[in-house]
mmCIF file of C-alpha atoms in Angstrom:
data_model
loop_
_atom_site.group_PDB
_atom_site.id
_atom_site.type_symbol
_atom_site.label_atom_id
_atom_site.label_comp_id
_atom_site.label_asym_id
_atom_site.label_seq_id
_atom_site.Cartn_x
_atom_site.Cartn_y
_atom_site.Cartn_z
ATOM 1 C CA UNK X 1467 -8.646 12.232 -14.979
ATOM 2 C CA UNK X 1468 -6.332 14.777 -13.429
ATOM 3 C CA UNK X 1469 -7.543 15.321 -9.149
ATOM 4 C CA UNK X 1470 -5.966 17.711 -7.462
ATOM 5 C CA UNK X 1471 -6.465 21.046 -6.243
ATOM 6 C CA UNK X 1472 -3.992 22.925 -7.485
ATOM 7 C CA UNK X 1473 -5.163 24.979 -10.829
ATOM 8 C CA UNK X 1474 -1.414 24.967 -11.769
ATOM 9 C CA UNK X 1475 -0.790 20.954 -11.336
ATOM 10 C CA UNK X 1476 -3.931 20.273 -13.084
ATOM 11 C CA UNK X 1477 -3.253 22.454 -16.268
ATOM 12 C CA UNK X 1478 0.468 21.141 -16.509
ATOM 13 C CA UNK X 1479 -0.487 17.461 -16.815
ATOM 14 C CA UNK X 1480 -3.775 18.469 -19.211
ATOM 15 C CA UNK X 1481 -0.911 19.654 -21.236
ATOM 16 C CA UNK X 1482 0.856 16.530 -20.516
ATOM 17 C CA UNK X 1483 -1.370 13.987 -21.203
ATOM 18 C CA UNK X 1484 -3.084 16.144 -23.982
ATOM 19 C CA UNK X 1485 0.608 15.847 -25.966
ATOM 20 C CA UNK X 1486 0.118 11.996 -25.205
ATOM 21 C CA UNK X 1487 -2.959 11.588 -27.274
ATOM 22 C CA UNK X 1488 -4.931 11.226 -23.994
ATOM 23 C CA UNK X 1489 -8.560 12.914 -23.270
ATOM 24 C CA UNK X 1490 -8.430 15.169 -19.831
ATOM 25 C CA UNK X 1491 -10.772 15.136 -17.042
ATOM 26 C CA UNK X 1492 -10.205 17.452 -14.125
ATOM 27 C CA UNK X 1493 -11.777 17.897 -10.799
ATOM 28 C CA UNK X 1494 -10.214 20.104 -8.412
ATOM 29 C CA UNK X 1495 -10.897 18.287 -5.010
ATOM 30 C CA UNK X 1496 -12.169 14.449 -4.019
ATOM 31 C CA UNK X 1497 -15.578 14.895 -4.350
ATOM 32 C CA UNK X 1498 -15.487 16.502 -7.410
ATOM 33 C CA UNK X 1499 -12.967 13.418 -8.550
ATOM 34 C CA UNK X 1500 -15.957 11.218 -7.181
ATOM 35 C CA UNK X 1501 -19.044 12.670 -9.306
ATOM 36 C CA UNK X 1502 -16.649 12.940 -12.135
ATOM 37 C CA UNK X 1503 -15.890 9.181 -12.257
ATOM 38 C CA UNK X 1504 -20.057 8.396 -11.915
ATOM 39 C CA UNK X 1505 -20.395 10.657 -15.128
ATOM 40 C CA UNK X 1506 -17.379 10.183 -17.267
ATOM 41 C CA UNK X 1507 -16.193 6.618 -16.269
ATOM 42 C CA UNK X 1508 -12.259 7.750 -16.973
ATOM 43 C CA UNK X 1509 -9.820 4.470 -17.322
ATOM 44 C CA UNK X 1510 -7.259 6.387 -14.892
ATOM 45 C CA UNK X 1511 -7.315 8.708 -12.343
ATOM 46 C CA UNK X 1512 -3.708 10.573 -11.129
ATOM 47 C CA UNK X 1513 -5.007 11.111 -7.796
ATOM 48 C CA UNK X 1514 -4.102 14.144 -5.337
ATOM 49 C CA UNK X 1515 -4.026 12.627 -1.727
ATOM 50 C CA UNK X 1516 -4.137 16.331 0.089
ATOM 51 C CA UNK X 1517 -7.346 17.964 -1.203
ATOM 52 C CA UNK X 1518 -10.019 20.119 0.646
ATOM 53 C CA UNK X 1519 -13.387 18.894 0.871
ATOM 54 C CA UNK X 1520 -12.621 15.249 0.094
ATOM 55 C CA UNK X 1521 -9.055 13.800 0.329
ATOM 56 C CA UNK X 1522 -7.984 11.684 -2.172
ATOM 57 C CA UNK X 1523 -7.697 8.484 0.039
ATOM 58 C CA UNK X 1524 -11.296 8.831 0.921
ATOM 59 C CA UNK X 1525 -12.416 9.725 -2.688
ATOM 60 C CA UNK X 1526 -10.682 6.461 -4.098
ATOM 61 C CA UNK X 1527 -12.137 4.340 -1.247
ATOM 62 C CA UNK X 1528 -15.606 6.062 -2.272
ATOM 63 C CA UNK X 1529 -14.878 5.709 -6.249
ATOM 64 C CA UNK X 1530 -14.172 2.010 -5.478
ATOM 65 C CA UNK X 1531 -18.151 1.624 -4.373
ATOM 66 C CA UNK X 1532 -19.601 2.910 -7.537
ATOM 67 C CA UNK X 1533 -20.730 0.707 -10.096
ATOM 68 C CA UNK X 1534 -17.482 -0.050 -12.711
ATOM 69 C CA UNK X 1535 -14.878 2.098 -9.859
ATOM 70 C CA UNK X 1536 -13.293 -1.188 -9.277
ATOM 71 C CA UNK X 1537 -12.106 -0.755 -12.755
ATOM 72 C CA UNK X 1538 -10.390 2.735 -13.031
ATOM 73 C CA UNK X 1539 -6.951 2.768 -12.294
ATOM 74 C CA UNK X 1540 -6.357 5.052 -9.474
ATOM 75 C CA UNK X 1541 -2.557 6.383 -8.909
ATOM 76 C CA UNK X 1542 -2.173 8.117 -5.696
ATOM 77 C CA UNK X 1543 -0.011 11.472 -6.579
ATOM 78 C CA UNK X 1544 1.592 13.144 -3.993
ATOM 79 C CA UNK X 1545 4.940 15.804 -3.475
ATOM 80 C CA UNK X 1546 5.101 13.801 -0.029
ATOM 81 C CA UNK X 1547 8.366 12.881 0.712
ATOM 82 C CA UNK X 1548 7.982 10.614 3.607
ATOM 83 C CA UNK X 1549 3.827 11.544 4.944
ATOM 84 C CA UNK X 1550 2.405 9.004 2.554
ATOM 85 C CA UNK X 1551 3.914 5.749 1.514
ATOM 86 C CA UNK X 1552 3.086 3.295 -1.002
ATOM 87 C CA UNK X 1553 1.797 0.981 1.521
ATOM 88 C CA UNK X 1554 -0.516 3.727 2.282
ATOM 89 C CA UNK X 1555 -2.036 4.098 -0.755
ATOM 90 C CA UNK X 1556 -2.367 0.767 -1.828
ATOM 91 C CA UNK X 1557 -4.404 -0.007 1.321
ATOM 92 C CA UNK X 1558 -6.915 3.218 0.792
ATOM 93 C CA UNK X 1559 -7.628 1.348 -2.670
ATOM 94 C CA UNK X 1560 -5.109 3.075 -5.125
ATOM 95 C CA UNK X 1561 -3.306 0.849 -7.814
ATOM 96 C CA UNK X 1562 0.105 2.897 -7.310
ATOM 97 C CA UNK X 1563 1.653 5.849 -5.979
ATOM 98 C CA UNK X 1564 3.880 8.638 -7.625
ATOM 99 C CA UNK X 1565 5.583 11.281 -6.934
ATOM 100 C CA UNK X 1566 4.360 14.841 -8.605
ATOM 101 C CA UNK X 1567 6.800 16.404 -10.980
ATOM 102 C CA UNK X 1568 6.818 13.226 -13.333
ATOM 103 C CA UNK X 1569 8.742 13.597 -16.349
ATOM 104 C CA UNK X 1570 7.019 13.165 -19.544
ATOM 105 C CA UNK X 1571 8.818 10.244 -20.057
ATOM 106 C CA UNK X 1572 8.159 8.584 -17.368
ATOM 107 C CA UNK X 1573 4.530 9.712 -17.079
ATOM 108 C CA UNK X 1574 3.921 8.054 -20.663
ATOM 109 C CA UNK X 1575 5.363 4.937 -19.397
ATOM 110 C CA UNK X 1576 3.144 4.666 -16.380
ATOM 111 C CA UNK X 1577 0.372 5.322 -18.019
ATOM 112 C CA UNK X 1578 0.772 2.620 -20.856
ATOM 113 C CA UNK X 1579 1.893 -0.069 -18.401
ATOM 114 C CA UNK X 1580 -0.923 0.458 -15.873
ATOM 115 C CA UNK X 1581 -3.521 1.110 -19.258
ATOM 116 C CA UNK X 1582 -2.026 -1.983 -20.571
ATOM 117 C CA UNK X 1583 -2.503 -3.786 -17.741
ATOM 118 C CA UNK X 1584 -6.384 -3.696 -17.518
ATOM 119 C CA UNK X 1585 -6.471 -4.108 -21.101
ATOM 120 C CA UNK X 1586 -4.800 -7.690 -21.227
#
């Protein structure tokens, strides 16, 4: 699942992950990101931590409640240089953080070693 607000973020990593053989989810603020993970159970969310309505810290500590959200791997994604920190989003319940503007590269990578992880 893809959470963030902007249309334009959200439609470049559908295209992303959609080259990547994955199947996109989008919600375009927390609480959307929160009904969406009741419904659709994704394995992985890439996480927007400035969104209206709900931020993403409070979304992930709210998707972490619902019954099987202590299994989706939540990355917090941020353009942040220096207002949120790892630390951060590790303690609000997210399994990493990164930095928008991921290469594809990289973004495969990530995905297969945190995917890989909770398959093992």
């Amino acid at each position: 699942m893809v959470a963030d607000d902007s249309e334009d973020i959200r439609e470049l990593l559908r295209v992303q992950l959609t080259q990547l053989g994955y199947r996109v989810i989008e919600a375009a603020d927390g609480r959307e990101a929160v009904e969406a993970v009741s419904k659709e159970r994704p394995a992985l969310i890439l996480m927007d931590v400035s969104m209206p309505v709900l931020d993403g810290f409070e979304a992930t500590r709210l998707i972490r409640r619902i019954e099987g959200g202590r299994d989706v791997v939540i990355l917090a994604f941020t353009a942040h240089g220096s207002g949120v920190s790892r630390a951060g989003a590790l303690a609000a319940g997210c399994d990493d953080y990164v930095r928008k503007h991921i290469g594809m590269d990289e973004l495969s990578a990530l995905l297969e070693r945190h995917l890989s992880d909770r398959t093992a």
